[in-house]
mmCIF file of C-alpha atoms in Angstrom:
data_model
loop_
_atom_site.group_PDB
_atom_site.id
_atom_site.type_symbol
_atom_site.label_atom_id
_atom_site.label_comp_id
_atom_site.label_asym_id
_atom_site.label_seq_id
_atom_site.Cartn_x
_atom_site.Cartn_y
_atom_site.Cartn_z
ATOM 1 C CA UNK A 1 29.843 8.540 122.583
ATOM 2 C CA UNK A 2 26.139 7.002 123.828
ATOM 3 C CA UNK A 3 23.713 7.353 121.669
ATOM 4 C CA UNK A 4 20.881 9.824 122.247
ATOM 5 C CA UNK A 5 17.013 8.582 122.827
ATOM 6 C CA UNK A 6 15.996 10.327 119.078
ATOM 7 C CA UNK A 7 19.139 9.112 117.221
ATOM 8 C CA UNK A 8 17.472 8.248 113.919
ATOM 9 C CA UNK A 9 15.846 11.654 113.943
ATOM 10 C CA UNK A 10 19.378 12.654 114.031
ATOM 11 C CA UNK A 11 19.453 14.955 110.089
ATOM 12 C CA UNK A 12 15.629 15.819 110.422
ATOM 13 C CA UNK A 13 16.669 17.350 113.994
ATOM 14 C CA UNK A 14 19.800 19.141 112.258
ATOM 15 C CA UNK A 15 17.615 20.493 109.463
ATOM 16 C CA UNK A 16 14.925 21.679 111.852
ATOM 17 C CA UNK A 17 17.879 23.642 113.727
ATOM 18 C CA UNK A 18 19.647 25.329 110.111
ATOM 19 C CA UNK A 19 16.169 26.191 109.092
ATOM 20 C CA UNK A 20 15.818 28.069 111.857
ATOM 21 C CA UNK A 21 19.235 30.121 111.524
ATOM 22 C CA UNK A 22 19.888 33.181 108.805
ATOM 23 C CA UNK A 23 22.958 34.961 107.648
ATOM 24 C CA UNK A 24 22.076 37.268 110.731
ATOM 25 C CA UNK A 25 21.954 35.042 113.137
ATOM 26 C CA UNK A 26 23.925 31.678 112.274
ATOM 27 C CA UNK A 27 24.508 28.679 114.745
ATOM 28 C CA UNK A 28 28.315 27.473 115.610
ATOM 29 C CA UNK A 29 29.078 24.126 115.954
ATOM 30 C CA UNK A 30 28.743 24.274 119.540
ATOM 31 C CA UNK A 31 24.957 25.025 119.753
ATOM 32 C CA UNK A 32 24.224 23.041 117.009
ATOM 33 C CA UNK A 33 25.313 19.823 119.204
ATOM 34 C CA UNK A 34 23.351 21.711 122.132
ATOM 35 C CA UNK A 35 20.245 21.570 120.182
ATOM 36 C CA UNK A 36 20.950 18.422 119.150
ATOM 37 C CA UNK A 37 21.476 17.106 122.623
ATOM 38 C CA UNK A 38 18.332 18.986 123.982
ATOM 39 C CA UNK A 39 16.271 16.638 121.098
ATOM 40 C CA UNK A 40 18.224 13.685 123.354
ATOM 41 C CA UNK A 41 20.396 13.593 119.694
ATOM 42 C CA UNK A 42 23.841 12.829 120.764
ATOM 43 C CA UNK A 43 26.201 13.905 117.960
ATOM 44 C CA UNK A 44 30.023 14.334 117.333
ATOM 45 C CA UNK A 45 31.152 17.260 114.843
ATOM 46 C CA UNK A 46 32.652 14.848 112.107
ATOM 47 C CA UNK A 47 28.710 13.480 111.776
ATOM 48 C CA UNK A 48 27.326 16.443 112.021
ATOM 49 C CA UNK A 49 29.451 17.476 108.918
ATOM 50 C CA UNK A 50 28.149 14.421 107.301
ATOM 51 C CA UNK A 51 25.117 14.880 107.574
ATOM 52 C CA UNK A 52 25.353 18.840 106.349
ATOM 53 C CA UNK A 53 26.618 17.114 103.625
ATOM 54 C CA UNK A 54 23.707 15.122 103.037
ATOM 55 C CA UNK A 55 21.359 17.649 102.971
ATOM 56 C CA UNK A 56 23.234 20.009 100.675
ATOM 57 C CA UNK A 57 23.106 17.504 98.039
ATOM 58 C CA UNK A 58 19.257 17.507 99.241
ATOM 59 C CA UNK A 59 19.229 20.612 97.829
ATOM 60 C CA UNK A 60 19.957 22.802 100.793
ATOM 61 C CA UNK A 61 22.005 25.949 100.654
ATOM 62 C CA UNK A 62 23.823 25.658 103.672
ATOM 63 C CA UNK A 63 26.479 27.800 104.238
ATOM 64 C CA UNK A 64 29.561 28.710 106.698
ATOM 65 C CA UNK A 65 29.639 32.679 108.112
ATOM 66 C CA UNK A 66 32.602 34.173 109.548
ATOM 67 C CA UNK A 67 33.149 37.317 111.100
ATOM 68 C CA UNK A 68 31.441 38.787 114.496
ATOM 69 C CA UNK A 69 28.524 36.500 113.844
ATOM 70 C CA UNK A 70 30.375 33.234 113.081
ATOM 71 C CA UNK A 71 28.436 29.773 112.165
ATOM 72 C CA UNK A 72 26.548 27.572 109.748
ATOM 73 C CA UNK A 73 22.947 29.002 108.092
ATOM 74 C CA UNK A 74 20.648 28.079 105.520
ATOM 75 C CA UNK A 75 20.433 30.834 102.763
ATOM 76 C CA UNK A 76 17.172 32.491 101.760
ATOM 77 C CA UNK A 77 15.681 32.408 105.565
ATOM 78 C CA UNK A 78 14.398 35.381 106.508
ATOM 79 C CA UNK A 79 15.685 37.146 109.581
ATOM 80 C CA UNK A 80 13.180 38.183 112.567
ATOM 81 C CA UNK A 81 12.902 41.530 111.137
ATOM 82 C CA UNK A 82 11.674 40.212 107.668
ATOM 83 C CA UNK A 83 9.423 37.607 109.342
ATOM 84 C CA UNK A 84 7.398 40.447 111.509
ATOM 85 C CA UNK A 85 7.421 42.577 108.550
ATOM 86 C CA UNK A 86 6.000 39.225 106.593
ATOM 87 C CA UNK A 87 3.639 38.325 109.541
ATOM 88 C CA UNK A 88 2.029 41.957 109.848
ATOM 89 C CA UNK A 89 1.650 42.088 106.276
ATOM 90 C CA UNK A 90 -0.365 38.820 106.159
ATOM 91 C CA UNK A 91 -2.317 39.916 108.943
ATOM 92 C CA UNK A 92 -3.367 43.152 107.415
ATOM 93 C CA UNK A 93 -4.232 41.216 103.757
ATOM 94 C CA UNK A 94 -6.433 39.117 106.454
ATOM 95 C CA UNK A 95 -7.932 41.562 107.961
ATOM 96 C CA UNK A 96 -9.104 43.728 104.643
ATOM 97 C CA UNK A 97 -10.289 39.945 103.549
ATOM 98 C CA UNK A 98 -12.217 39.352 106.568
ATOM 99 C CA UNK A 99 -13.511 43.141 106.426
ATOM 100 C CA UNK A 100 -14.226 42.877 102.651
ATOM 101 C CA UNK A 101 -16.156 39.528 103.336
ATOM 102 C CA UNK A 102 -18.311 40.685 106.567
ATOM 103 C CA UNK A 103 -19.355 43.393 104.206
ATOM 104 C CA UNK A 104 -20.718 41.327 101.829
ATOM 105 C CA UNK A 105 -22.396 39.079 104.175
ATOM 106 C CA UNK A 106 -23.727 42.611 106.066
ATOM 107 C CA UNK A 107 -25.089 43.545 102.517
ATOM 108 C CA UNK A 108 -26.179 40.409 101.227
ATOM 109 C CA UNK A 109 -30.202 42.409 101.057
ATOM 110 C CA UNK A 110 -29.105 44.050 97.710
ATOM 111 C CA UNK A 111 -30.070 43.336 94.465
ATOM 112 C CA UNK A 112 -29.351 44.183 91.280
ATOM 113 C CA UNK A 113 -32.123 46.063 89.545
ATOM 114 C CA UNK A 114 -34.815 44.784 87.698
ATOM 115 C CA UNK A 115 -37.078 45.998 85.195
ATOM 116 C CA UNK A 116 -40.156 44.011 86.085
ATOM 117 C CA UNK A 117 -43.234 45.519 87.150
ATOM 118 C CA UNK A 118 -43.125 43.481 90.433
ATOM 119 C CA UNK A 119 -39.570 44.201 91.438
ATOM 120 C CA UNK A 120 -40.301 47.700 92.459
ATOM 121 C CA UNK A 121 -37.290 49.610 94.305
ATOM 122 C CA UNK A 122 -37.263 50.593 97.734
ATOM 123 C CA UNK A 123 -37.014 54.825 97.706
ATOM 124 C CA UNK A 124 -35.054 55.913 100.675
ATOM 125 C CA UNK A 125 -35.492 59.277 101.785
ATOM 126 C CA UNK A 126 -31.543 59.924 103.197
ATOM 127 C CA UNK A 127 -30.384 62.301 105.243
ATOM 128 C CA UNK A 128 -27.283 64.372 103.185
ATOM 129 C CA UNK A 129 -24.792 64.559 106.570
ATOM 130 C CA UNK A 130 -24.507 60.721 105.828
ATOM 131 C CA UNK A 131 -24.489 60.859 102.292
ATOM 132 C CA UNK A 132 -20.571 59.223 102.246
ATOM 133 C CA UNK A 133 -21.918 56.290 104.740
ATOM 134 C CA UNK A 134 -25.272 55.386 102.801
ATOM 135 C CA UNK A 135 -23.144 55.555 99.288
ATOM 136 C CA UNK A 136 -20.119 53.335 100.734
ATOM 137 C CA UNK A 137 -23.513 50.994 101.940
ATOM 138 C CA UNK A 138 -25.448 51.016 98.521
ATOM 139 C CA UNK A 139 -22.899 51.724 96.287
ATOM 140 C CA UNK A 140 -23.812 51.259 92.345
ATOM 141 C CA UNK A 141 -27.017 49.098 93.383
ATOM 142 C CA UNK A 142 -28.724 52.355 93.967
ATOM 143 C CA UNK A 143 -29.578 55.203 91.914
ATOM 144 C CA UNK A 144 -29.526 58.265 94.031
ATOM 145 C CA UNK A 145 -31.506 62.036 93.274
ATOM 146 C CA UNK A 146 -30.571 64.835 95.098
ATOM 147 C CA UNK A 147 -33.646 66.656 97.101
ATOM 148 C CA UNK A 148 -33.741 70.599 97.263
ATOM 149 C CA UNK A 149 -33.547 70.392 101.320
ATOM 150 C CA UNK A 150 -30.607 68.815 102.880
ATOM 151 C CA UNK A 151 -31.630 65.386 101.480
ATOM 152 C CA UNK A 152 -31.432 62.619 98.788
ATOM 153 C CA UNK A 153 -33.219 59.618 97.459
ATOM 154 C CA UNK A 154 -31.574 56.415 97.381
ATOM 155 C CA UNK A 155 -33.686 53.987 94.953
ATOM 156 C CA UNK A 156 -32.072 50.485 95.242
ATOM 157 C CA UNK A 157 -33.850 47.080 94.823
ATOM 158 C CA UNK A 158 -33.595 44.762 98.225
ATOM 159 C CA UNK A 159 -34.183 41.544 99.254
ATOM 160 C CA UNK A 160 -36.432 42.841 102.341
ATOM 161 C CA UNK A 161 -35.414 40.497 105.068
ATOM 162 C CA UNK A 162 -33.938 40.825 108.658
ATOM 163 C CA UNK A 163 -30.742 42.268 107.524
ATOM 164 C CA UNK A 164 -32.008 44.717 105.529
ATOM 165 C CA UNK A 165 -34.098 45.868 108.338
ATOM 166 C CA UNK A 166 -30.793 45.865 110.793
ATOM 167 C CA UNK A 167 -28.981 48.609 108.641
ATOM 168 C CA UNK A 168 -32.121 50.956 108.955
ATOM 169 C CA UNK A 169 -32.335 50.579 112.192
ATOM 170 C CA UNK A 170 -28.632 50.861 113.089
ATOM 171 C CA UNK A 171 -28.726 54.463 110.345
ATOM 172 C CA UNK A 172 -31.952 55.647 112.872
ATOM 173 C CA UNK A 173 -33.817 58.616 110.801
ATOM 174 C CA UNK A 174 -31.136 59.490 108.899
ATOM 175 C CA UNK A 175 -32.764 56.618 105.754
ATOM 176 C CA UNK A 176 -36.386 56.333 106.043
ATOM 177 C CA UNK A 177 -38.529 54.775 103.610
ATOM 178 C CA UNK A 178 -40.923 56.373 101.980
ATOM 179 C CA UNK A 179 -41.984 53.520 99.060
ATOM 180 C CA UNK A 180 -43.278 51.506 98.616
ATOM 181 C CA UNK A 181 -46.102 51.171 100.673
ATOM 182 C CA UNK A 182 -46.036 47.321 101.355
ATOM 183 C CA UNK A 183 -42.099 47.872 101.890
ATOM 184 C CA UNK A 184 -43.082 50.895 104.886
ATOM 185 C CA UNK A 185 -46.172 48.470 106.412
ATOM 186 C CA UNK A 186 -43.404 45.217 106.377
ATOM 187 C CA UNK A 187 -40.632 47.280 108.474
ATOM 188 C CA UNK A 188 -43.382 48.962 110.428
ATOM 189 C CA UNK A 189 -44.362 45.279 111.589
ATOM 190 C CA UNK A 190 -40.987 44.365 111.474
ATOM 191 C CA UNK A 191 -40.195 47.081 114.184
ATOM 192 C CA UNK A 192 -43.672 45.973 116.380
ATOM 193 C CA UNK A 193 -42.786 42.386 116.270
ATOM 194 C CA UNK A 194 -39.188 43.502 118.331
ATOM 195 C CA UNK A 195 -41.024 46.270 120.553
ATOM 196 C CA UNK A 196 -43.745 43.581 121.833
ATOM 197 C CA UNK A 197 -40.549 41.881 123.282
ATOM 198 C CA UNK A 198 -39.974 44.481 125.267
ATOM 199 C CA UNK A 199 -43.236 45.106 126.749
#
């Protein structure tokens, strides 16, 4: 038989293929040499037993299947079900990573609290219909007080910076601040700096 163009990739080739099989879905003989010969591998079945051989006592569990799916597979690969399952499962662990990480990055403006004088905490007068969404925001860097009208006061020490600004502005009227005075003058520029480029 001529030899193929890949000849000495000849087992690494026949691994690649096995790998790719499961009890559920084995490879005969017959596509095994296809596969081969479509890596321009040319192979006779006596070699290709060989090599099998070879890479059992490499360690791999290679095994013959007979019955209405007949062939040679690896044992321990997953089948396509298994590897979706696998796949979606990674993708959701990603996702809640990713989501988990944006959130910290999103709320980098808190800080834990402090009990010097000059680290005075921002009191946010919060609208109660949004109560869930401001707590899920602040969480335990804020102590909250619950107002007699349909309101509550967030205290929570912040790094007052762009961000920080962003998430009032994106909550509208629902949190307003209402101390310190130096924190209400800074967003009050804050929010004049943006309008004047719009004018």
């Amino acid at each position: 038989m001529a030899k193929g163009i890949n000849q000495k990739g000849k087992i690494l080739y026949l691994e690649k293929i096995l790998k790719e099989s499961n009890e559920t879905h084995p490879c005969t003989m017959q596509e095994i040499i296809g596969k081969l010969q479509e890596y321009g591998v040319s192979a006779e079945r006596k070699s290709i037993y060989d090599d099998m051989e070879v890479l059992r006592n490499y360690g791999m569990d290679i095994r013959f299947k007979r019955g209405k799916a007949t062939g040679y597979y690896v044992a321990g690969q997953p089948t396509a079900a298994e590897v979706s399952t696998e796949t979606v499962g990674k993708a959701e662990k990603a996702e809640q990573a990713d989501a988990v990480e944006s959130s910290k990055k999103a709320l980098s403006w808190l800080l834990p609290f402090s009990d010097s004088e000059d680290d005075k905490p921002v009191k946010l007068l919060c609208s109660a219909k949004k109560k869930k969404e401001i707590q899920e925001a602040l969480g335990n860097y804020a102590q909250y007080k619950e107002k007699e009208d349909d309101s509550f006061v967030a205290a929570v020490q912040v790094d007052e910076n762009p961000e920080f600004y962003g998430w009032l502005v994106s909550m509208g009227r629902d949190v307003v601040i209402m101390k310190p005075k130096k924190a209400v003058q800074a967003y009050r520029d804050y929010l004049k700096g943006i309008l004047k480029e719009y004018k």
